[in-house]
Short mmCIF file of C-alpha atoms and ligand atoms in Angstrom, two decimals:
data_model
loop_
_atom_site.label_atom_id
_atom_site.label_comp_id
_atom_site.label_asym_id
_atom_site.label_seq_id
_atom_site.Cartn_x
_atom_site.Cartn_y
_atom_site.Cartn_z
CA MET R 1 -13.19 1.58 14.57
CA SER R 2 -16.16 3.84 15.25
CA GLU R 3 -17.90 2.50 12.17
CA PHE R 4 -18.27 -0.84 13.86
CA LYS R 5 -20.80 0.85 16.13
CA ASN R 6 -24.03 2.28 14.89
CA GLU R 7 -23.15 5.12 12.58
CA ARG R 8 -23.05 4.12 8.97
CA GLY R 9 -19.91 6.00 7.99
CA SER R 10 -19.49 8.07 4.85
CA TRP R 11 -16.98 8.84 2.12
CA GLY R 12 -13.98 10.87 3.23
CA SER R 13 -13.67 12.77 -0.02
CA ARG R 14 -15.32 13.19 -3.36
CA ILE R 15 -12.42 11.60 -5.19
CA GLY R 16 -12.60 8.68 -2.80
CA PHE R 17 -16.23 8.09 -3.65
CA LEU R 18 -15.56 8.47 -7.34
CA LEU R 19 -12.72 5.97 -7.33
CA ALA R 20 -14.75 3.50 -5.29
CA ALA R 21 -17.75 3.80 -7.62
CA ALA R 22 -15.55 3.55 -10.68
CA GLY R 23 -13.83 0.65 -8.96
CA SER R 24 -17.15 -1.09 -8.57
CA ALA R 25 -17.98 -0.51 -12.20
CA ILE R 26 -14.58 -1.43 -13.58
CA GLY R 27 -14.15 -5.14 -13.14
CA LEU R 28 -14.20 -8.47 -14.90
CA GLY R 29 -17.03 -7.04 -16.99
CA ASN R 30 -14.61 -4.61 -18.58
CA VAL R 31 -11.44 -6.60 -18.69
CA TRP R 32 -12.74 -10.08 -19.39
CA LYS R 33 -16.20 -9.77 -20.93
CA PHE R 34 -15.98 -6.58 -22.97
CA PRO R 35 -13.00 -7.65 -25.10
CA TYR R 36 -14.50 -11.05 -25.85
CA LEU R 37 -17.90 -9.55 -26.66
CA CYS R 38 -16.12 -7.20 -29.08
CA GLY R 39 -14.38 -10.20 -30.55
CA GLU R 40 -17.64 -12.09 -30.93
CA TYR R 41 -19.97 -9.35 -32.12
CA GLY R 42 -17.96 -7.59 -34.76
CA GLY R 43 -15.58 -5.20 -33.00
CA ALA R 44 -16.53 -1.60 -33.75
CA ALA R 45 -20.16 -2.52 -34.47
CA PHE R 46 -20.51 -3.79 -30.92
CA ILE R 47 -18.68 -0.78 -29.52
CA VAL R 48 -21.02 1.65 -31.28
CA THR R 49 -24.13 -0.22 -30.08
CA TYR R 50 -22.71 -0.30 -26.58
CA ILE R 51 -22.05 3.43 -26.51
CA ILE R 52 -25.54 4.30 -27.78
CA ILE R 53 -27.19 2.20 -25.07
CA LEU R 54 -24.79 3.59 -22.50
CA VAL R 55 -25.78 7.16 -23.32
CA LEU R 56 -29.52 6.48 -23.64
CA VAL R 57 -30.05 4.16 -20.70
CA GLY R 58 -26.87 3.68 -18.67
CA PHE R 59 -26.43 7.31 -17.74
CA THR R 60 -30.12 7.63 -16.78
CA ILE R 61 -30.15 4.65 -14.47
CA MET R 62 -26.80 5.58 -12.93
CA LEU R 63 -28.10 9.03 -12.03
CA THR R 64 -31.40 7.63 -10.79
CA GLU R 65 -29.72 5.16 -8.45
CA LEU R 66 -27.52 7.93 -7.05
CA MET R 67 -30.62 10.07 -6.53
CA ILE R 68 -32.57 7.59 -4.45
CA GLY R 69 -29.51 6.42 -2.53
CA ARG R 70 -28.44 9.88 -1.51
CA HIS R 71 -32.02 11.02 -0.90
CA SER R 72 -32.63 8.38 1.74
CA GLN R 73 -29.06 7.86 3.02
CA LYS R 74 -30.01 4.18 3.15
CA GLY R 75 -29.17 0.97 1.33
CA PRO R 76 -31.62 -0.16 -1.39
CA VAL R 77 -34.34 -1.61 0.86
CA GLY R 78 -34.37 1.40 3.16
CA ALA R 79 -34.15 3.74 0.17
CA TYR R 80 -37.32 2.42 -1.44
CA ARG R 81 -39.03 2.21 1.91
CA ALA R 82 -38.19 5.83 2.76
CA ILE R 83 -40.07 6.89 -0.34
CA LYS R 84 -42.84 4.29 -0.40
CA GLU R 85 -43.09 1.51 2.15
CA ARG R 86 -44.72 -0.99 -0.21
CA TRP R 87 -41.77 -0.92 -2.63
CA ALA R 88 -39.09 -2.04 -0.18
CA TRP R 89 -38.97 -5.52 -1.70
CA VAL R 90 -37.66 -4.09 -4.98
CA GLY R 91 -34.52 -3.06 -3.15
CA ALA R 92 -34.22 -6.61 -1.88
CA ILE R 93 -34.21 -7.97 -5.43
CA GLY R 94 -31.16 -5.86 -6.17
CA ILE R 95 -29.33 -6.96 -3.06
CA LEU R 96 -30.10 -10.60 -3.77
CA ALA R 97 -28.79 -10.17 -7.29
CA SER R 98 -25.51 -8.53 -6.33
CA TYR R 99 -25.02 -11.11 -3.62
CA LEU R 100 -25.58 -13.98 -6.06
CA ILE R 101 -23.17 -12.40 -8.52
CA LEU R 102 -20.56 -12.24 -5.76
CA THR R 103 -20.73 -16.02 -5.32
CA TYR R 104 -19.45 -16.84 -8.80
CA TYR R 105 -17.52 -13.59 -9.36
CA SER R 106 -15.23 -14.81 -6.59
CA VAL R 107 -14.70 -18.09 -8.40
CA ILE R 108 -13.40 -16.24 -11.45
CA GLY R 109 -11.43 -13.91 -9.16
CA GLY R 110 -9.73 -17.03 -7.84
CA TRP R 111 -8.70 -18.08 -11.35
CA ILE R 112 -7.05 -14.67 -11.76
CA ILE R 113 -4.96 -15.22 -8.63
CA LYS R 114 -3.97 -18.63 -9.94
CA TYR R 115 -2.82 -17.02 -13.19
CA ILE R 116 -0.72 -14.46 -11.33
CA VAL R 117 0.92 -17.30 -9.43
CA SER R 118 1.55 -19.37 -12.52
CA GLY R 119 2.83 -16.30 -14.36
CA ILE R 120 5.40 -15.71 -11.66
CA THR R 121 6.44 -19.34 -11.72
CA GLY R 122 6.91 -19.15 -15.48
CA ASN R 123 3.82 -20.76 -16.89
CA PHE R 124 3.22 -18.33 -19.72
CA ASN R 125 5.69 -20.32 -21.69
CA THR R 126 3.76 -21.99 -24.42
CA THR R 127 2.21 -20.34 -27.42
CA ASP R 128 0.12 -23.31 -28.42
CA VAL R 129 -3.51 -22.38 -27.88
CA ASP R 130 -4.63 -25.99 -27.63
CA ALA R 131 -2.11 -26.64 -24.90
CA LEU R 132 -3.14 -23.45 -23.12
CA GLY R 133 -6.78 -24.44 -23.42
CA GLY R 134 -5.88 -27.79 -21.89
CA ILE R 135 -4.04 -26.16 -19.01
CA PHE R 136 -7.01 -23.91 -18.30
CA ALA R 137 -9.62 -26.67 -18.57
CA THR R 138 -7.59 -28.96 -16.37
CA PHE R 139 -7.16 -26.28 -13.75
CA ILE R 140 -10.79 -25.22 -13.51
CA GLY R 141 -11.96 -28.81 -13.81
CA GLN R 142 -10.21 -29.93 -10.65
CA PRO R 143 -12.38 -30.07 -7.60
CA PHE R 144 -9.97 -28.75 -5.01
CA GLU R 145 -7.42 -26.21 -6.23
CA PRO R 146 -9.90 -23.67 -7.68
CA LEU R 147 -11.76 -23.74 -4.37
CA VAL R 148 -8.62 -22.71 -2.54
CA TYR R 149 -8.22 -19.72 -4.85
CA HIS R 150 -11.93 -18.93 -4.57
CA ALA R 151 -11.44 -18.85 -0.80
CA ILE R 152 -8.39 -16.59 -1.08
CA PHE R 153 -10.27 -14.14 -3.28
CA MET R 154 -13.24 -14.10 -0.93
CA ILE R 155 -11.02 -13.52 2.10
CA LEU R 156 -9.33 -10.55 0.40
CA THR R 157 -12.78 -9.12 -0.30
CA LEU R 158 -13.87 -9.62 3.32
CA VAL R 159 -10.79 -7.98 4.75
CA ILE R 160 -11.34 -4.81 2.73
CA VAL R 161 -15.08 -4.58 3.41
CA MET R 162 -14.49 -5.15 7.08
CA GLY R 163 -12.47 -1.94 7.15
CA GLY R 164 -15.67 -0.02 6.45
CA ILE R 165 -16.47 2.69 3.95
CA GLN R 166 -13.57 5.08 4.52
CA GLY R 167 -10.95 2.89 6.07
CA GLY R 168 -11.54 -0.11 3.82
CA ILE R 169 -13.29 0.48 0.54
CA GLU R 170 -12.19 4.05 -0.08
CA LYS R 171 -8.60 3.46 0.92
CA ALA R 172 -8.27 0.30 -1.16
CA SER R 173 -9.82 1.98 -4.18
CA LYS R 174 -7.54 4.98 -3.91
CA ILE R 175 -4.52 2.72 -4.16
CA MET R 176 -5.77 0.14 -6.61
CA MET R 177 -7.57 2.31 -9.16
CA PRO R 178 -4.68 4.58 -10.15
CA ALA R 179 -2.36 1.58 -10.22
CA LEU R 180 -4.82 -0.17 -12.47
CA PHE R 181 -4.88 2.61 -15.05
CA VAL R 182 -1.08 2.83 -15.06
CA ILE R 183 -0.67 -0.91 -15.65
CA LEU R 184 -3.37 -0.89 -18.28
CA PHE R 185 -1.65 1.90 -20.21
CA ILE R 186 1.64 0.03 -20.18
CA VAL R 187 0.04 -3.13 -21.51
CA VAL R 188 -1.95 -1.26 -24.19
CA ILE R 189 1.18 0.46 -25.48
CA ARG R 190 2.94 -2.89 -25.64
CA ALA R 191 0.00 -4.51 -27.41
CA VAL R 192 -0.65 -1.91 -30.09
CA THR R 193 3.00 -1.63 -31.01
CA LEU R 194 3.34 -5.34 -31.74
CA PRO R 195 4.07 -6.03 -35.39
CA GLY R 196 0.77 -6.89 -37.07
CA ALA R 197 -1.42 -5.15 -34.51
CA SER R 198 -2.93 -2.94 -37.19
CA ILE R 199 -5.41 -5.59 -38.37
CA GLY R 200 -6.75 -5.74 -34.85
CA LEU R 201 -6.88 -1.98 -34.61
CA GLU R 202 -8.86 -1.82 -37.81
CA TYR R 203 -11.28 -4.41 -36.46
CA MET R 204 -11.77 -2.27 -33.38
CA LEU R 205 -12.28 0.94 -35.29
CA LYS R 206 -14.14 -0.02 -38.48
CA PRO R 207 -17.67 -1.33 -37.83
CA ASP R 208 -18.54 -4.59 -39.52
CA TRP R 209 -22.35 -4.48 -39.46
CA SER R 210 -22.75 -7.93 -40.97
CA LYS R 211 -22.80 -9.41 -37.47
CA PHE R 212 -25.35 -6.92 -36.23
CA GLY R 213 -28.70 -8.17 -34.97
CA LEU R 214 -31.01 -8.38 -32.00
CA ASP R 215 -28.56 -10.58 -30.13
CA VAL R 216 -25.96 -7.82 -30.35
CA VAL R 217 -28.40 -5.33 -28.82
CA VAL R 218 -29.34 -7.71 -26.01
CA ALA R 219 -25.71 -8.50 -25.27
CA ALA R 220 -24.80 -4.80 -25.29
CA LEU R 221 -27.62 -3.84 -22.93
CA VAL R 222 -26.87 -6.59 -20.44
CA GLN R 223 -23.23 -5.59 -20.65
CA VAL R 224 -23.98 -1.90 -19.99
CA PHE R 225 -25.83 -2.84 -16.81
CA PHE R 226 -23.32 -5.36 -15.64
CA SER R 227 -20.38 -3.14 -16.38
CA LEU R 228 -21.81 -0.07 -14.68
CA SER R 229 -22.88 -2.10 -11.62
CA LEU R 230 -26.47 -1.04 -12.23
CA GLY R 231 -29.74 -2.62 -11.25
CA MET R 232 -28.34 -4.28 -8.17
CA GLY R 233 -28.46 -1.71 -5.46
CA VAL R 234 -24.71 -1.18 -5.48
CA ILE R 235 -24.81 2.37 -6.80
CA ILE R 236 -27.78 3.13 -4.52
CA THR R 237 -25.64 1.94 -1.64
CA TYR R 238 -22.58 3.94 -2.63
CA GLY R 239 -24.76 7.00 -3.28
CA SER R 240 -26.21 6.70 0.21
CA TYR R 241 -22.81 7.47 1.69
CA LEU R 242 -22.59 10.74 -0.27
CA GLY R 243 -22.94 14.18 1.29
CA LYS R 244 -25.91 16.39 0.48
CA ASP R 245 -23.76 18.96 -1.27
CA GLU R 246 -22.27 16.62 -3.89
CA LYS R 247 -23.33 17.16 -7.46
CA LEU R 248 -24.88 13.90 -8.57
CA THR R 249 -25.06 14.68 -12.27
CA THR R 250 -21.31 15.12 -12.44
CA SER R 251 -20.74 11.71 -10.89
CA ALA R 252 -23.33 10.13 -13.16
CA VAL R 253 -21.25 11.25 -16.14
CA GLN R 254 -17.79 10.65 -14.68
CA ILE R 255 -18.37 7.07 -13.55
CA PRO R 256 -19.60 5.81 -16.94
CA LEU R 257 -16.79 7.71 -18.66
CA MET R 258 -14.13 6.03 -16.56
CA ASP R 259 -15.83 2.69 -16.96
CA SER R 260 -15.99 2.96 -20.74
CA ALA R 261 -12.41 4.14 -20.87
CA ALA R 262 -11.35 1.04 -18.97
CA ALA R 263 -13.43 -1.23 -21.19
CA LEU R 264 -12.05 0.24 -24.39
CA LEU R 265 -8.48 0.21 -23.11
CA SER R 266 -8.88 -3.42 -22.10
CA ALA R 267 -10.17 -4.27 -25.55
CA PHE R 268 -7.18 -2.46 -27.04
CA ALA R 269 -4.88 -4.36 -24.72
CA VAL R 270 -6.33 -7.69 -25.74
CA LEU R 271 -7.64 -7.72 -29.30
CA PRO R 272 -4.82 -6.16 -31.36
CA ALA R 273 -2.40 -8.54 -29.69
CA VAL R 274 -4.68 -11.47 -30.45
CA PHE R 275 -4.77 -10.49 -34.12
CA ALA R 276 -1.07 -9.70 -34.24
CA LEU R 277 -0.21 -13.16 -33.06
CA GLY R 278 -2.75 -14.92 -35.20
CA TYR R 279 -5.21 -16.17 -32.63
CA ASN R 280 -8.97 -16.35 -32.99
CA PRO R 281 -10.65 -13.17 -31.68
CA SER R 282 -13.98 -14.87 -31.08
CA ALA R 283 -12.59 -17.35 -28.59
CA GLY R 284 -15.27 -16.21 -26.13
CA PRO R 285 -14.83 -16.43 -22.39
CA GLY R 286 -11.52 -18.23 -22.86
CA LEU R 287 -9.93 -15.18 -24.44
CA LEU R 288 -8.51 -13.92 -21.16
CA PHE R 289 -7.32 -17.24 -19.78
CA ILE R 290 -6.34 -19.15 -22.89
CA THR R 291 -5.51 -16.79 -25.70
CA LEU R 292 -3.91 -14.05 -23.68
CA PRO R 293 -1.25 -16.18 -21.98
CA GLY R 294 -0.28 -17.29 -25.48
CA VAL R 295 0.00 -13.66 -26.47
CA PHE R 296 2.28 -12.95 -23.54
CA ALA R 297 4.40 -15.99 -24.27
CA LYS R 298 5.12 -14.62 -27.74
CA MET R 299 5.92 -11.10 -26.61
CA PRO R 300 9.37 -9.95 -25.66
CA MET R 301 9.34 -9.69 -21.85
CA GLY R 302 5.98 -11.36 -22.02
CA SER R 303 5.95 -12.95 -18.60
CA LEU R 304 6.52 -9.57 -16.99
CA PHE R 305 3.62 -8.06 -18.93
CA GLY R 306 1.54 -11.15 -18.28
CA VAL R 307 1.95 -10.92 -14.54
CA LEU R 308 1.38 -7.16 -14.60
CA PHE R 309 -1.76 -7.65 -16.62
CA PHE R 310 -3.24 -10.25 -14.32
CA ILE R 311 -2.41 -8.13 -11.27
CA PHE R 312 -4.36 -5.36 -12.95
CA VAL R 313 -7.27 -7.73 -13.52
CA LEU R 314 -7.14 -8.76 -9.86
CA PHE R 315 -7.34 -5.12 -8.73
CA ALA R 316 -10.27 -4.53 -11.04
CA ALA R 317 -12.05 -7.64 -9.77
CA LEU R 318 -11.48 -6.81 -6.10
CA THR R 319 -12.82 -3.26 -6.26
CA SER R 320 -15.95 -4.78 -7.83
CA SER R 321 -16.36 -7.71 -5.47
CA ILE R 322 -16.16 -5.44 -2.45
CA SER R 323 -19.09 -3.46 -3.84
CA LEU R 324 -21.07 -6.64 -4.44
CA LEU R 325 -20.57 -7.62 -0.81
CA GLU R 326 -21.10 -4.11 0.54
CA ALA R 327 -24.69 -3.91 -0.75
CA ALA R 328 -25.69 -6.89 1.41
CA VAL R 329 -23.57 -5.73 4.35
CA THR R 330 -25.18 -2.29 4.31
CA TYR R 331 -28.58 -3.97 4.36
CA PHE R 332 -27.86 -5.99 7.50
CA VAL R 333 -26.15 -3.07 9.22
CA ASP R 334 -28.98 -0.63 8.39
CA GLU R 335 -32.04 -2.80 8.67
CA HIS R 336 -31.09 -5.40 11.23
CA LYS R 337 -28.55 -3.40 13.21
CA TRP R 338 -25.86 -6.02 12.83
CA GLN R 339 -22.31 -5.02 13.53
CA ARG R 340 -20.35 -4.56 10.31
CA LYS R 341 -17.86 -7.21 11.34
CA LYS R 342 -20.50 -9.82 11.99
CA ALA R 343 -22.31 -9.02 8.73
CA VAL R 344 -19.10 -9.30 6.72
CA ILE R 345 -18.05 -12.63 8.18
CA ILE R 346 -21.42 -14.34 7.93
CA LEU R 347 -22.25 -13.02 4.47
CA GLY R 348 -18.78 -13.77 3.17
CA LEU R 349 -18.83 -17.31 4.43
CA VAL R 350 -22.26 -18.03 2.97
CA ALA R 351 -21.26 -16.47 -0.36
CA PHE R 352 -18.20 -18.70 -0.43
CA LEU R 353 -20.36 -21.78 0.15
CA ILE R 354 -22.89 -20.86 -2.54
CA GLY R 355 -19.92 -20.35 -4.86
CA VAL R 356 -18.68 -23.90 -4.31
CA PRO R 357 -21.14 -25.58 -6.72
CA SER R 358 -20.33 -22.85 -9.28
CA SER R 359 -16.68 -23.70 -9.01
CA LEU R 360 -17.36 -27.42 -9.26
CA ALA R 361 -19.63 -26.85 -12.27
CA ASN R 362 -16.51 -26.42 -14.36
CA GLY R 363 -15.58 -30.00 -13.60
CA ALA R 364 -17.53 -33.11 -12.81
CA PHE R 365 -20.55 -31.21 -11.49
CA GLY R 366 -20.89 -29.52 -14.88
CA ASP R 367 -23.12 -32.32 -16.14
CA VAL R 368 -25.79 -31.46 -13.61
CA THR R 369 -28.05 -28.90 -15.24
CA PHE R 370 -30.45 -26.38 -13.74
CA ILE R 371 -32.04 -23.65 -15.85
CA ASN R 372 -32.54 -24.62 -19.48
CA GLY R 373 -29.77 -27.17 -19.73
CA MET R 374 -27.22 -24.84 -18.15
CA ASN R 375 -24.88 -25.96 -15.39
CA PHE R 376 -24.96 -24.34 -11.94
CA PHE R 377 -22.46 -21.61 -12.80
CA ASP R 378 -24.24 -20.54 -16.00
CA SER R 379 -27.67 -20.84 -14.39
CA MET R 380 -26.63 -18.51 -11.58
CA SER R 381 -25.22 -15.96 -13.94
CA PHE R 382 -28.25 -16.15 -16.23
CA PHE R 383 -30.65 -15.77 -13.32
CA ALA R 384 -28.77 -12.87 -11.73
CA GLU R 385 -27.66 -10.96 -14.81
CA ASN R 386 -30.35 -11.66 -17.38
CA ILE R 387 -33.41 -11.87 -15.12
CA LEU R 388 -32.88 -10.14 -11.76
CA LEU R 389 -30.75 -7.31 -13.11
CA PRO R 390 -33.18 -6.07 -15.80
CA LEU R 391 -36.12 -6.78 -13.49
CA SER R 392 -34.80 -4.57 -10.74
CA ALA R 393 -33.73 -1.83 -13.17
CA PHE R 394 -37.16 -1.94 -14.83
CA LEU R 395 -38.91 -1.58 -11.49
CA LEU R 396 -36.50 1.18 -10.51
CA SER R 397 -37.40 3.28 -13.52
CA ILE R 398 -41.15 2.72 -13.02
CA PHE R 399 -40.76 3.58 -9.36
CA VAL R 400 -38.89 6.82 -9.88
CA ALA R 401 -40.87 7.96 -12.93
CA TRP R 402 -44.35 7.22 -11.63
CA VAL R 403 -44.27 6.68 -7.85
CA TRP R 404 -41.62 9.00 -6.47
CA GLY R 405 -42.10 11.41 -9.35
CA THR R 406 -39.58 13.11 -11.56
CA GLU R 407 -40.05 16.43 -9.78
CA ASN R 408 -38.90 15.02 -6.47
CA ALA R 409 -36.06 13.22 -8.14
CA ILE R 410 -34.90 16.38 -9.85
CA LYS R 411 -35.02 18.21 -6.54
CA GLU R 412 -32.53 15.63 -5.26
CA ALA R 413 -30.30 15.91 -8.32
CA THR R 414 -30.19 19.70 -8.10
CA ASN R 415 -29.63 19.75 -4.34
CA ASN R 416 -33.02 21.48 -3.92
CA GLY R 417 -32.60 23.71 -6.88
CA THR R 418 -29.20 25.08 -5.91
CA VAL R 419 -27.18 23.48 -8.72
CA ASN R 420 -28.23 23.11 -12.31
CA PHE R 421 -29.10 19.91 -14.16
CA GLY R 422 -28.70 20.60 -17.84
CA PHE R 423 -30.00 17.33 -19.19
CA SER R 424 -33.08 17.15 -17.00
CA LYS R 425 -35.52 17.01 -19.94
CA VAL R 426 -33.61 14.19 -21.58
CA TRP R 427 -33.42 12.38 -18.27
CA ILE R 428 -37.21 12.66 -17.81
CA ILE R 429 -37.95 11.21 -21.24
CA SER R 430 -35.45 8.45 -20.69
CA ILE R 431 -36.63 7.43 -17.22
CA LYS R 432 -40.30 7.52 -18.20
CA TYR R 433 -40.14 5.88 -21.60
CA ILE R 434 -36.83 4.87 -23.13
CA ALA R 435 -35.40 3.06 -20.11
CA PRO R 436 -38.50 1.08 -19.04
CA ILE R 437 -39.41 0.10 -22.61
CA GLY R 438 -35.86 -0.85 -23.53
CA ILE R 439 -35.19 -2.74 -20.32
CA GLY R 440 -38.64 -4.35 -20.28
CA PHE R 441 -38.04 -5.63 -23.77
CA ILE R 442 -34.76 -7.23 -22.78
CA LEU R 443 -36.39 -8.75 -19.74
CA LEU R 444 -39.09 -10.32 -21.90
CA GLN R 445 -36.45 -11.65 -24.24
CA SER R 446 -34.68 -13.34 -21.34
CA ILE R 447 -37.83 -14.81 -19.88
CA MET R 448 -38.95 -16.08 -23.26
CA SER R 449 -35.64 -17.72 -23.91
CA LEU R 450 -36.49 -20.01 -21.00
CA PHE R 451 -39.35 -21.63 -22.86
N1 LIG K 501 -19.37 -3.88 -12.72
C1 LIG K 501 -18.53 -4.97 -12.35
C2 LIG K 501 -17.79 -5.46 -13.57
O1 LIG K 501 -17.82 -4.85 -14.59
C3 LIG K 501 -19.28 -6.09 -11.71
C4 LIG K 501 -20.16 -5.61 -10.66
C5 LIG K 501 -19.77 -5.07 -9.49
C6 LIG K 501 -21.55 -5.56 -10.72
N2 LIG K 501 -20.87 -4.68 -8.79
C7 LIG K 501 -21.96 -4.96 -9.53
C8 LIG K 501 -22.47 -5.94 -11.67
C9 LIG K 501 -23.28 -4.72 -9.30
C10 LIG K 501 -23.79 -5.71 -11.42
C11 LIG K 501 -24.20 -5.10 -10.26
O2 LIG K 501 -17.16 -6.46 -13.52
#
């Protein structure tokens, strides 16, 4: 309980940190979004684009966030402030963004719990996609029931974060992450051995460049950021709980590797099965909730695999939502000296309330539009993911490249010159030019799409 006092706490072990950071990264972005983006943007062509952006920009920003977090041993606001007072507000943009994401992430997390419950009670029983679409639309369109599940998901998140860094987040991640990979492997093996899965495998492995275009690049970049939990202060926060002797470059490679592995495995769990059973791969966001239950209904022992799969998705979502909440909690604990418990309860409650209109937007409230004809849910996600996320990552790269300076940053990455940093030249070019230009371009795209 000592963490409830003033000390911030820290990771108990390197593996604990790694699993928590990978847990933050691996979430609905990997399991829900990545497979449907592959389905929409031409399978292998999207995967190749994604990997190129991941290597060029994702790795750079991941390392950079770890650098400034560990350097200052503070959450994002304190981290910027420790280096240059005037930049503290940039950290706040990140925290705001991750907090806003939490509000609707929890709504989707609630749907996952609902699907576990209905899987157990035998609802993966129809193979008719129209019927499944109806079931899904009816469920999320109701005013009340989705709110109950949204509340349950948020409470689970609160309980873990309340336990603090070691006792809560690290412990939960150490249990959930290995379980997640085991379940994922089981489902992938089932999926790729279904008769007819080879068409899906080919789609995933052979690039079809006919769908390639600017929209694919934009979607891939936003996805890299979202999936790696970048641009939101989360990795800065997690890095701030790291010891001074940890090797940051190793983590900056390992976290993206685990994240990509989870994304690819999820795509292999979902898409070949979708092809094998003759469903439409470009079903979009509904792929997970509409198409997949149909897939499970057609499989031998499908309801078992269905429930296992959705439990896996729940684990993935929870290890991400706790990181989304932790960024804001760290801020109030560090900067305003709140007790962790108080911060968690207040922030969790407010996040639940802001999530309510997002939940209702899938029903009657969906006709009320905010940004550019989008309902509340889509407006929130556009604002947080397409505007705030690239904005804060853009400012981060400018800040580190030109204000803090690459020399200071490299000193942090090499633990004052005691460990080597093989890719330092590549990192410098990326943080000074490739990352800000690439991210700035995407940001402009998003802003222009508003007019
Ligand atoms: N990365 C998570 C996912 O793939 C979502 C997430 C957690 C996130 N923390 C974040 C996204 C911080 C952006 C910023 O689902």
